[in-house]
Coordinates of C-alpha atoms and ligand atoms in Angstrom, one line a residue:
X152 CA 118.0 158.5 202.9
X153 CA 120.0 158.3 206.6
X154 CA 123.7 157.2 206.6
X155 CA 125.4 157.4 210.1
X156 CA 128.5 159.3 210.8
X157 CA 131.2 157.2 212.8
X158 CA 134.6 158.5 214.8
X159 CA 137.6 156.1 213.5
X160 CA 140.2 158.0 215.4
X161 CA 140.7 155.4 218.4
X162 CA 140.4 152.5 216.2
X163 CA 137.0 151.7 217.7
X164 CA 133.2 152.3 215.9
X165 CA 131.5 155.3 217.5
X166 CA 128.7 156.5 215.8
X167 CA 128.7 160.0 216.4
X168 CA 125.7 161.3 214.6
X169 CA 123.7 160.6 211.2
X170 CA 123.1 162.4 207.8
X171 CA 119.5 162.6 206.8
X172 CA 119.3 163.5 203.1
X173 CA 115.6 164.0 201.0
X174 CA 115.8 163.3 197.4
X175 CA 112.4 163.5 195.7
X176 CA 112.7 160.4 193.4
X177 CA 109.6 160.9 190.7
X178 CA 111.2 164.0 189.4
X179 CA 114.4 162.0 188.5
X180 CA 112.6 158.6 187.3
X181 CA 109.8 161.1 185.4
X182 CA 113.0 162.2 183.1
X183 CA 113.8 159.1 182.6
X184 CA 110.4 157.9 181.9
X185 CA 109.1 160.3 179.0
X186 CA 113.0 160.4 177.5
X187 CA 111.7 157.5 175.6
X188 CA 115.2 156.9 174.2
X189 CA 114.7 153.9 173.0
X190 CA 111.3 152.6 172.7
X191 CA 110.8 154.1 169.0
X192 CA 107.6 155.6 168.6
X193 CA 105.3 154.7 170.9
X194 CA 107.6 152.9 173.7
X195 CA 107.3 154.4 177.3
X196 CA 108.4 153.8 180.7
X197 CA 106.5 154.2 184.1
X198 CA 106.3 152.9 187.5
X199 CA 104.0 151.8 189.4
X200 CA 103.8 151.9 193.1
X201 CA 103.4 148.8 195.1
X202 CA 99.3 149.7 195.0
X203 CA 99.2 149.6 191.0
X204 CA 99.6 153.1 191.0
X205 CA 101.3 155.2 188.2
X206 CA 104.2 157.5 190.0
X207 CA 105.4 158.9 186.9
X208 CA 103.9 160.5 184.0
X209 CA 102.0 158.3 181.1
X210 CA 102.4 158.6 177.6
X211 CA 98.9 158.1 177.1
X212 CA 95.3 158.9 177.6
X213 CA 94.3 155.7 180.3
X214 CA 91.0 154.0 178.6
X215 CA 89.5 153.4 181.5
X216 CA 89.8 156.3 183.5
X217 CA 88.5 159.1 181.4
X218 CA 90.6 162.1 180.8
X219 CA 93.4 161.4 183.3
X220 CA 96.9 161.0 181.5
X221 CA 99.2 161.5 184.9
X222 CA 100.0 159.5 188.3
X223 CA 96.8 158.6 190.9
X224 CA 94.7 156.3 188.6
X225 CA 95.1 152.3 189.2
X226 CA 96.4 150.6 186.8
X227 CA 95.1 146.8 186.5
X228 CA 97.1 145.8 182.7
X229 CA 98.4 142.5 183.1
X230 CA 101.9 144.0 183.3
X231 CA 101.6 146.0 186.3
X232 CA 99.7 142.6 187.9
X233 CA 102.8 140.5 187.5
X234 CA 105.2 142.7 188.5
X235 CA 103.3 143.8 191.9
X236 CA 103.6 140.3 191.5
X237 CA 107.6 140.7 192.6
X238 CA 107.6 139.2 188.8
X239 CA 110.2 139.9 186.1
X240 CA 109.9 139.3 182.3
X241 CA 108.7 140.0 179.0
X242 CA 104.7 139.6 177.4
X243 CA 102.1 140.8 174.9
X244 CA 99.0 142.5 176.5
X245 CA 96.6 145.6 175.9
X246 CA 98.0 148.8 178.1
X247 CA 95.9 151.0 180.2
X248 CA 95.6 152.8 176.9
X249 CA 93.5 149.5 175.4
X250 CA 96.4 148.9 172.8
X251 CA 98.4 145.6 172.7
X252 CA 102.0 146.5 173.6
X253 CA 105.0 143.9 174.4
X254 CA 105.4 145.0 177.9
X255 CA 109.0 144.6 180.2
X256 CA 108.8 144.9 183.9
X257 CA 110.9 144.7 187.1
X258 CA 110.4 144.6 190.6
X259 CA 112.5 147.0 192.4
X260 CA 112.1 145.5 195.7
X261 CA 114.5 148.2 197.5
X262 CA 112.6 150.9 195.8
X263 CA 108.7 149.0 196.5
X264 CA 108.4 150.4 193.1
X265 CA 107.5 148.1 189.5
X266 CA 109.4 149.5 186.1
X267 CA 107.4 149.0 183.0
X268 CA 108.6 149.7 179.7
X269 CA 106.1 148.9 176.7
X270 CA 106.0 149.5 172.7
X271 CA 102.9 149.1 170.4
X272 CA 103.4 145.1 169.4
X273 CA 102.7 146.8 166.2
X274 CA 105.9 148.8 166.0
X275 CA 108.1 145.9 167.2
X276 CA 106.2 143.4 164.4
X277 CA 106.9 146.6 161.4
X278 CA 109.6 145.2 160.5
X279 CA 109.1 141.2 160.7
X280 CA 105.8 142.3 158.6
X281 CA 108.5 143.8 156.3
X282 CA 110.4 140.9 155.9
X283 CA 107.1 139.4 155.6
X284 CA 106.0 141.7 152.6
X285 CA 109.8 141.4 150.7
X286 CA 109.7 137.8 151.3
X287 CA 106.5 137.5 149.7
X288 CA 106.6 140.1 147.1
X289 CA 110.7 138.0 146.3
X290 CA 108.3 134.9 146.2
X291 CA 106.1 136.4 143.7
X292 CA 108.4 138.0 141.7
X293 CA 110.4 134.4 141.7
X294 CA 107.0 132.7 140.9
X295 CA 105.9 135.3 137.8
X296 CA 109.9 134.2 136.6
X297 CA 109.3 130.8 136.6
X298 CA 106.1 131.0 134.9
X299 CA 107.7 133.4 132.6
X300 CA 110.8 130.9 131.7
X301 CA 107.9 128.2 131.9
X302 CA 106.2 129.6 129.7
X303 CA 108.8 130.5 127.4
X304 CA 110.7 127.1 127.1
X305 CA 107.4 125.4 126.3
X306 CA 106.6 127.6 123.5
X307 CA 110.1 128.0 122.4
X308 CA 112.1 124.6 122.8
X309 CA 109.8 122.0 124.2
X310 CA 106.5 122.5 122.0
X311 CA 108.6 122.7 118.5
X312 CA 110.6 119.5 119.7
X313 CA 107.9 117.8 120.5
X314 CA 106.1 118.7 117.4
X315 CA 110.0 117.8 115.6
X316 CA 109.3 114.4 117.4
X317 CA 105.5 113.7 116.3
X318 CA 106.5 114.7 112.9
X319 CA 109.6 112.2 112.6
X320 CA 107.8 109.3 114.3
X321 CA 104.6 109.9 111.1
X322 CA 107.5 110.3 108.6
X323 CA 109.3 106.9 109.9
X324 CA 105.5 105.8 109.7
X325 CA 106.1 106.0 106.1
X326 CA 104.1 109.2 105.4
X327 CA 106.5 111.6 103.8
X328 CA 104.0 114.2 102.9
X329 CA 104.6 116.0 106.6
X330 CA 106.4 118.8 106.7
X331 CA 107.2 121.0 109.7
X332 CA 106.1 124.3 109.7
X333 CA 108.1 126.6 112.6
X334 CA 108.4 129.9 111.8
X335 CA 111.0 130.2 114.5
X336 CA 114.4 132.8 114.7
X337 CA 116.4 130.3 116.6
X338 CA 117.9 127.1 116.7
X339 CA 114.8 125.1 116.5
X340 CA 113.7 127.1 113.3
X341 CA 117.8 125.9 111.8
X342 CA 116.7 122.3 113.1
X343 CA 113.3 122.7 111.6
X344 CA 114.5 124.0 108.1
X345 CA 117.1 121.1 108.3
X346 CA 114.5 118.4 109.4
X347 CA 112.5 119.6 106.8
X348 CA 114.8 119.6 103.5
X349 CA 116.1 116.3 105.0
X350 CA 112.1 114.8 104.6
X351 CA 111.8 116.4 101.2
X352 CA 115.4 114.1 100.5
X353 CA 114.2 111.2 101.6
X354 CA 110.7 111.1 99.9
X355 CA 113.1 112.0 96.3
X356 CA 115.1 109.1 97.1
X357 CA 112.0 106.8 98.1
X358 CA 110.4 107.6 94.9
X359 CA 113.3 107.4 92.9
X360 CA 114.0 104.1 94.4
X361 CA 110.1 103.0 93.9
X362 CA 110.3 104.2 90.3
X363 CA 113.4 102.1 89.7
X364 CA 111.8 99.4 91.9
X365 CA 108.7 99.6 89.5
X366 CA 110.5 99.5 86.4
X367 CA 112.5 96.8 86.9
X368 CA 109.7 94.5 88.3
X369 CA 108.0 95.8 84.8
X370 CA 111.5 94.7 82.9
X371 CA 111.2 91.5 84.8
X372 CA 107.6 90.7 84.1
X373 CA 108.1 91.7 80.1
X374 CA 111.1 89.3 80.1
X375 CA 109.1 86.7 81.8
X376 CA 106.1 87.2 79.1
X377 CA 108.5 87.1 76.3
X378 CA 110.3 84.1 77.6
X379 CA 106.7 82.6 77.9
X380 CA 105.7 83.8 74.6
X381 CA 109.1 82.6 73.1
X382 CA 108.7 78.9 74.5
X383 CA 105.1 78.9 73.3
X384 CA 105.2 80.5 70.0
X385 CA 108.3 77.9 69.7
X386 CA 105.8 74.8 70.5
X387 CA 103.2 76.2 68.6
X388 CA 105.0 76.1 66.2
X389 CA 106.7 72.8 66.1
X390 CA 102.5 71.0 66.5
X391 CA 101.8 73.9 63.8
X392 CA 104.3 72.0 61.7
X393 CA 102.9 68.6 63.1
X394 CA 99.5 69.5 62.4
X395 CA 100.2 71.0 58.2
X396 CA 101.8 68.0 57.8
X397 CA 99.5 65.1 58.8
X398 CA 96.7 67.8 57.5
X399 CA 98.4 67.6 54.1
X400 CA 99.0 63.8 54.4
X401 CA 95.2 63.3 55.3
X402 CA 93.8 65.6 52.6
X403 CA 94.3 63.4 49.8
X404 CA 92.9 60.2 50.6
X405 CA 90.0 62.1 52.0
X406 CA 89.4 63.7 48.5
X407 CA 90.0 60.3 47.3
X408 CA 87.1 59.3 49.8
X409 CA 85.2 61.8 49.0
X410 CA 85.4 61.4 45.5
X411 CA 84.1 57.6 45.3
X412 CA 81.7 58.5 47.8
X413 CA 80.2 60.8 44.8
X414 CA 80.6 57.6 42.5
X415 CA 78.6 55.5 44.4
X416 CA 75.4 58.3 45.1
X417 CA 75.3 59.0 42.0
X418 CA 74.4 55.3 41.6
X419 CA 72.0 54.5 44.5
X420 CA 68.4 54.8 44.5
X421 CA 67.7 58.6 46.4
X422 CA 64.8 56.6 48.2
X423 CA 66.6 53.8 49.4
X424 CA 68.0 53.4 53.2
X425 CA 72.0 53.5 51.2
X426 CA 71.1 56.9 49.8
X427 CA 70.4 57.7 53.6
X428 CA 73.9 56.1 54.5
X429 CA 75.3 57.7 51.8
X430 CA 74.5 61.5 53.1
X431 CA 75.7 60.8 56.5
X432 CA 78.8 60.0 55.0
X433 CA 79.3 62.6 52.3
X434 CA 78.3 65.0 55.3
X435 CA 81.0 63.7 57.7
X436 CA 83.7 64.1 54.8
X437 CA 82.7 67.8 54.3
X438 CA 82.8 68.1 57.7
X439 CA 86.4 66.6 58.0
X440 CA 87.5 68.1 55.0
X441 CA 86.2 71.7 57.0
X442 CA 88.2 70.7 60.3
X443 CA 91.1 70.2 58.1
X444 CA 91.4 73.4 56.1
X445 CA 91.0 75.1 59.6
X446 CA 93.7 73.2 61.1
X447 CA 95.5 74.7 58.2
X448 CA 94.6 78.3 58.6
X449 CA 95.2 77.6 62.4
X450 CA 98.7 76.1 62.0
X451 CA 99.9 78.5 59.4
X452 CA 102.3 81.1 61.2
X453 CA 100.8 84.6 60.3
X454 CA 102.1 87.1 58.1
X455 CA 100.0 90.4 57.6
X456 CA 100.4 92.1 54.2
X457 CA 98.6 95.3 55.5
X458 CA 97.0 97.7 53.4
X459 CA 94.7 100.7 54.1
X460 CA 91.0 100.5 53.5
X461 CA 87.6 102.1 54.9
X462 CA 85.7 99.4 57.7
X463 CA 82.9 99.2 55.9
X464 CA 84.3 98.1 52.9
X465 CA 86.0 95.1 54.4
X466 CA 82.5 94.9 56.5
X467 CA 81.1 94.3 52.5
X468 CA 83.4 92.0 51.4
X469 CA 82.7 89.7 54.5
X470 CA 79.4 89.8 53.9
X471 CA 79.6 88.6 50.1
X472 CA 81.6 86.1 51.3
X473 CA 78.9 84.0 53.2
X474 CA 76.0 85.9 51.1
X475 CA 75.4 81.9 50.4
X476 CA 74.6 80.8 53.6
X477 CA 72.9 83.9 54.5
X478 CA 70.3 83.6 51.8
X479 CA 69.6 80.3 52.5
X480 CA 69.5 80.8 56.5
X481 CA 66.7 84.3 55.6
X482 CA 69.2 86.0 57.7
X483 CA 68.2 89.8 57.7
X484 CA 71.8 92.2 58.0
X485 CA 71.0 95.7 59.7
X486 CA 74.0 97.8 58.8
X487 CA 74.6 101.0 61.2
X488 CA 78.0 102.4 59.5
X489 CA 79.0 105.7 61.0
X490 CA 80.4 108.4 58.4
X491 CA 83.6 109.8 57.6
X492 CA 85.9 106.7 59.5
X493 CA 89.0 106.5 59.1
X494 CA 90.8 103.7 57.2
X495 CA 92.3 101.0 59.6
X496 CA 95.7 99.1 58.4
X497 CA 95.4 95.3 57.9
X498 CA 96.0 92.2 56.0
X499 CA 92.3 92.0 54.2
X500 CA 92.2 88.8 53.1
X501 CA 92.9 87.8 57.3
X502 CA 90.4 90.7 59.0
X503 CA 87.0 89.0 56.2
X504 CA 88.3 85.9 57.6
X505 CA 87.8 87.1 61.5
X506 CA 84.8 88.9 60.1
X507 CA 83.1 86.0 58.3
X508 CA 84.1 83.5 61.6
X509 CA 81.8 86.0 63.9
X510 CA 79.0 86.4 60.9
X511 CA 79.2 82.5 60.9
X512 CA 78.7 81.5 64.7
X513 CA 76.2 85.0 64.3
X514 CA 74.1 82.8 61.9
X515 CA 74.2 79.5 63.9
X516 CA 73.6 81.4 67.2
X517 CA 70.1 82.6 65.4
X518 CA 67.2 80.8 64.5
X519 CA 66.5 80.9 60.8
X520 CA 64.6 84.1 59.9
X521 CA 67.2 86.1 62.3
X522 CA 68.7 89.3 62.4
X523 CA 72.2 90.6 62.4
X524 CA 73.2 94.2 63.2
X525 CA 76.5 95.4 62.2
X526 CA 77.6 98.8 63.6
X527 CA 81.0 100.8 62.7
X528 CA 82.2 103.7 65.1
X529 CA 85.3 105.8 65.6
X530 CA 87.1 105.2 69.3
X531 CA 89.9 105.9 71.4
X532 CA 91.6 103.2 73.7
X533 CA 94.6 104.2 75.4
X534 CA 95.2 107.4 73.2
X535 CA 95.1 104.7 70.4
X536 CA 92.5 105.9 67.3
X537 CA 90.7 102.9 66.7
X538 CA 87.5 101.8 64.5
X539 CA 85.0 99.3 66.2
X540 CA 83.5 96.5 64.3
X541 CA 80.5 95.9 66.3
X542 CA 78.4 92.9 65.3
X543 CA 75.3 91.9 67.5
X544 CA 72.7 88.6 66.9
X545 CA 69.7 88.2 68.4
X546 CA 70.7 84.3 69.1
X547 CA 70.6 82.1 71.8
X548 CA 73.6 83.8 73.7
X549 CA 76.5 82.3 75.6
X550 CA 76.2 80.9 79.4
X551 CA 79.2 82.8 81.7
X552 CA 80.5 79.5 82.6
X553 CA 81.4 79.4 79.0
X554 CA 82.2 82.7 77.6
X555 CA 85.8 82.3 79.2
X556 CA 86.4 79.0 77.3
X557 CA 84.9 80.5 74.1
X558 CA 88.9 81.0 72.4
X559 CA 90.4 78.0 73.4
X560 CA 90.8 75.5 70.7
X561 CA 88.7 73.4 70.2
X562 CA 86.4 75.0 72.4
X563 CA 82.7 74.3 70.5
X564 CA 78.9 73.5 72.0
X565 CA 78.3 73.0 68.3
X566 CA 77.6 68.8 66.8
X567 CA 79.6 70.1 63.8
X568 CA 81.7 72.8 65.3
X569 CA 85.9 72.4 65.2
X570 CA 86.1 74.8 68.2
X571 CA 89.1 76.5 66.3
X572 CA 87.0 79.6 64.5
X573 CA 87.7 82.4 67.6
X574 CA 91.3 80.8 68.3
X575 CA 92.0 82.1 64.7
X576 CA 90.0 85.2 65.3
X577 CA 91.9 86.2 68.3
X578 CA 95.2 85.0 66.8
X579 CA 94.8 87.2 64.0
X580 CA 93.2 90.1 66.0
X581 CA 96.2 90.4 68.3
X582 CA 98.6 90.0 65.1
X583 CA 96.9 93.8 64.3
X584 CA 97.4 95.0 67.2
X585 CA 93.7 95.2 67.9
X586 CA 91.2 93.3 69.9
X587 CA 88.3 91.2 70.3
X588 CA 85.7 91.9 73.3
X589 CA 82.5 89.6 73.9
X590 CA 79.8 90.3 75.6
X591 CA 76.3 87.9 75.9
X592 CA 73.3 87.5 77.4
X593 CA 71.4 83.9 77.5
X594 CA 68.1 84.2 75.6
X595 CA 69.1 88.0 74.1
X596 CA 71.6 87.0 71.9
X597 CA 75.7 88.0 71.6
X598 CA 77.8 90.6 70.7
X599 CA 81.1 90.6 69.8
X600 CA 83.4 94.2 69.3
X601 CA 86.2 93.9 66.7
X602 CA 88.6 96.5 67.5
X603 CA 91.7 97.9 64.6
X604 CA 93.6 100.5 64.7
X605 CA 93.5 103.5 62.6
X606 CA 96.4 104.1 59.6
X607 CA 98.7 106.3 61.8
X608 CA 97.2 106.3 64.7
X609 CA 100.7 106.5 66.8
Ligands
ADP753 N1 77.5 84.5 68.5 C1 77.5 83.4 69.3 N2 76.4 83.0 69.9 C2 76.4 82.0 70.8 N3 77.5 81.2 71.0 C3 78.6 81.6 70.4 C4 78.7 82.7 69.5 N4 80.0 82.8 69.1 C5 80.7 81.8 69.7 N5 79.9 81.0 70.4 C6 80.3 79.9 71.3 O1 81.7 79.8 71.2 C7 82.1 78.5 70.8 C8 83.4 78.5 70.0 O2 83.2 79.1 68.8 P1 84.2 78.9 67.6 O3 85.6 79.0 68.2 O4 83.9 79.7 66.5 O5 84.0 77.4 67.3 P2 82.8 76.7 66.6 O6 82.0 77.7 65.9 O7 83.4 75.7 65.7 O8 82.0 76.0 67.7 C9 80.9 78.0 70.0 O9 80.8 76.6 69.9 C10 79.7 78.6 70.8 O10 79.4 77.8 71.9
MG754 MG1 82.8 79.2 64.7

């Protein structure tokens, strides 16, 4: 360094002589260079001469040059080529050490010297790869929460209300048998319990109310029967009456008829063609005189005189009744009576009537030479003890078309039938309380079950 030495004294510039100083600059810029205040770790500083040459110390080992650490080796990093480039700035590239730094120079252009001061880009990322690393590891922590609250509400509020929802919509579907079945702690397992006792309320009260519903359509349909039955039994009667009374006005004059008819057979030849005139008349009177006394029976309101007695003896009494027209028909009577029965409760005189009306359409069902079977057995309808009068022919049978018209009266296939012997056998059967079932079969013959009930049995 030179700085001349001027006289001022006579207000002119005289340079009188000049200071020459030597100041040996590396020592002072090495301090400063490999203080590393600073640069943390692995920062340095150095400077490079104008040739690329280090003039100060480095930190470290130069790759390419061996061994050497200290000033003399060229330096060709792309930091010292920009700034014996006169350039001035800031960038990332690998130091003579072969490690990528963020590198600072300058140009000291006074000097003809370049400053370079350069940290491991490692050391200067550290701590944005720590943000990095708590940001992430906050993310994931976050993340795992949510999943956890996910997680959570799904099993704990929205699952059991959506299974609360799925339940009420089947229930307003009209099937009350669901139930919900939470086991939860919390307000879901109240609203559960609640939802629950509220279903069971509801299917009470929809039962109740079907039960009540049921009875009274039951109350209405009795009422309607009974008002049927009333209006009927009420017109059956007033023909009933109709019908005993022109009976009883027509009986006379046809004994009268029938009489004289007598009279005058007696009196006609039994060869002649009158004789032959005669029986078709005779026959048509009986027949009449037959349609009549049924009319009676049918119009007659009944009244039961019940008594006990064993099946089987009213079974006997039937059959002596028509024993007649058996014998003369050859009709052969196969009697299966089961033992020990019970005696049934009717008006005897009315249940050999029903017996002798099935024997009767039995016997003209059959050809002559027929059998019967007549069959008594214990049974239960309806927790009601009742005995079975089972009597079977071996006769032509009954179409289907028919067997629904078979108790209407005067109902008959028959040329001499009155079609009013199963409307009495049905009136009477229901009067006891017990019924009348037929079954048939074209060509195999009928069988009809007369069913009373037992003495007692309620
Ligand atoms: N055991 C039977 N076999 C065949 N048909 C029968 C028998 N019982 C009843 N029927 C039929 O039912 C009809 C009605 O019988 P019923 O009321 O006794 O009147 P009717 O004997 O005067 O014809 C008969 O005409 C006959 O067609
Ligand atoms: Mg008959």
């Amino acid at each position: 360094m030179i700085s001349p030495i001027r006289d001022t004294s006579k207000n002119r510039l005289h340079t009188i002589g000049f200071v020459v100083g030597d100041l040996e600059i590396s020592h002072a810029f090495n301090r400063l260079a490999t203080g590393h205040v600073g640069l943390g770790k692995t920062g340095e500083i150095y400077i490079v001469s104008a040739s690329g040459i280090p003039i100060t110390n480095l930190r470290y080992k130069p790759a390419n040059t061996g061994n050497e650490e200290s000033i003399g080796s060229l330096i060709k990093t792309e930091g010292v080529k920009r700034v014996l480039n006169h350039e001035k700035g800031t960038s990332i590239y690998k130091n003579y050490a072969g490690e990528t730094v963020v590198g600072s120079y300058l140009w000291l252009d006074k000097l003809k010297v370049g400053v370079i001061a350069e940290i491991h880009k490692s050391e200067i990322m550290a701590p944005l790869r720590r943000i990095g690393y708590s940001a992430f590891l906050t993310l994931g922590i976050l993340f795992t929460l949510c999943v956890i609250i996910s997680y959570y509400v799904s099993n704990h509020i929205s699952a059991p209300i959506i299974t609360i929802a799925e339940t009420a919509k089947k229930i307003a579907d009209g099937d009350l048998n669901h139930r919900l079945s939470l086991d939860l702690k919390n307000e879901i397992g109240v609203l559960a319990e609640a939802f629950n006792s509220m279903t069971e309320q509801l299917a009470t009260t929809i039962r109740t109310l079907e039960e009540k519903e049921k009875s009274i359509r039951e109350a209405y349909h009795e009422l309607k029967d009974t008002q049927a039955q009333l209006v009927q039994s009420e017109k059956m009667a007033a023909i009933g009456e109709l019908v005993a009374s022109i009976v009883h006005e027509m009986r006379n004059p046809l004994s009268s008829i029938k009489l004289n008819l007598q009279i005058i057979g007696r009196k006609l030849d039994r060869d002649s063609q009158a004789h032959e005139h005669y029986k078709i008349a005779i026959d048509q009177v009986a027949h009449l005189d037959k349609m009549f006394s049924e009319l009676l029976n049918y119009s007659k309101p009944i009244v039961l005189d019940k008594i006990p007695i064993l099946p089987d003896k009213l079974v006997d009494m039937a059959l002596k009744h028509i024993s007649e027209k058996l014998s003369v028909h050859n009709t052969k009577i196969i009697k299966k009576f089961e033992e020990n029965l019970p005696p049934v409760e009717v008006d005897v005189d009315k249940i050999i009537q029903v017996i002798v009306n099935v024997l009767n359409n039995a016997i003209d069902a059959i050809e002559d030479d027929g059998k019967i079977e007549i069959k008594t057995r214990f049974t239960e309808m309806e927790r009601q003890k009742m005995v079975d009068i089972i009597i079977s022919d071996s006769g032509v049978g009954i179409p289907e078309h028919q067997l629904e018209h078979i108790f209407k009266t005067f109902f008959t296939t028959k040329k001499k039938g009155t079609g009013l012997g199963l409307t009495v056998v049905k009136k009477i059967m229901e009067a006891h309380q017990g019924r009348i079932n037929v079954k048939s079969t074209v060509g195999e013959g009928t069988t009809v079950v007369l069913s009373l009930p037992v003495k007692d049995s309620k």
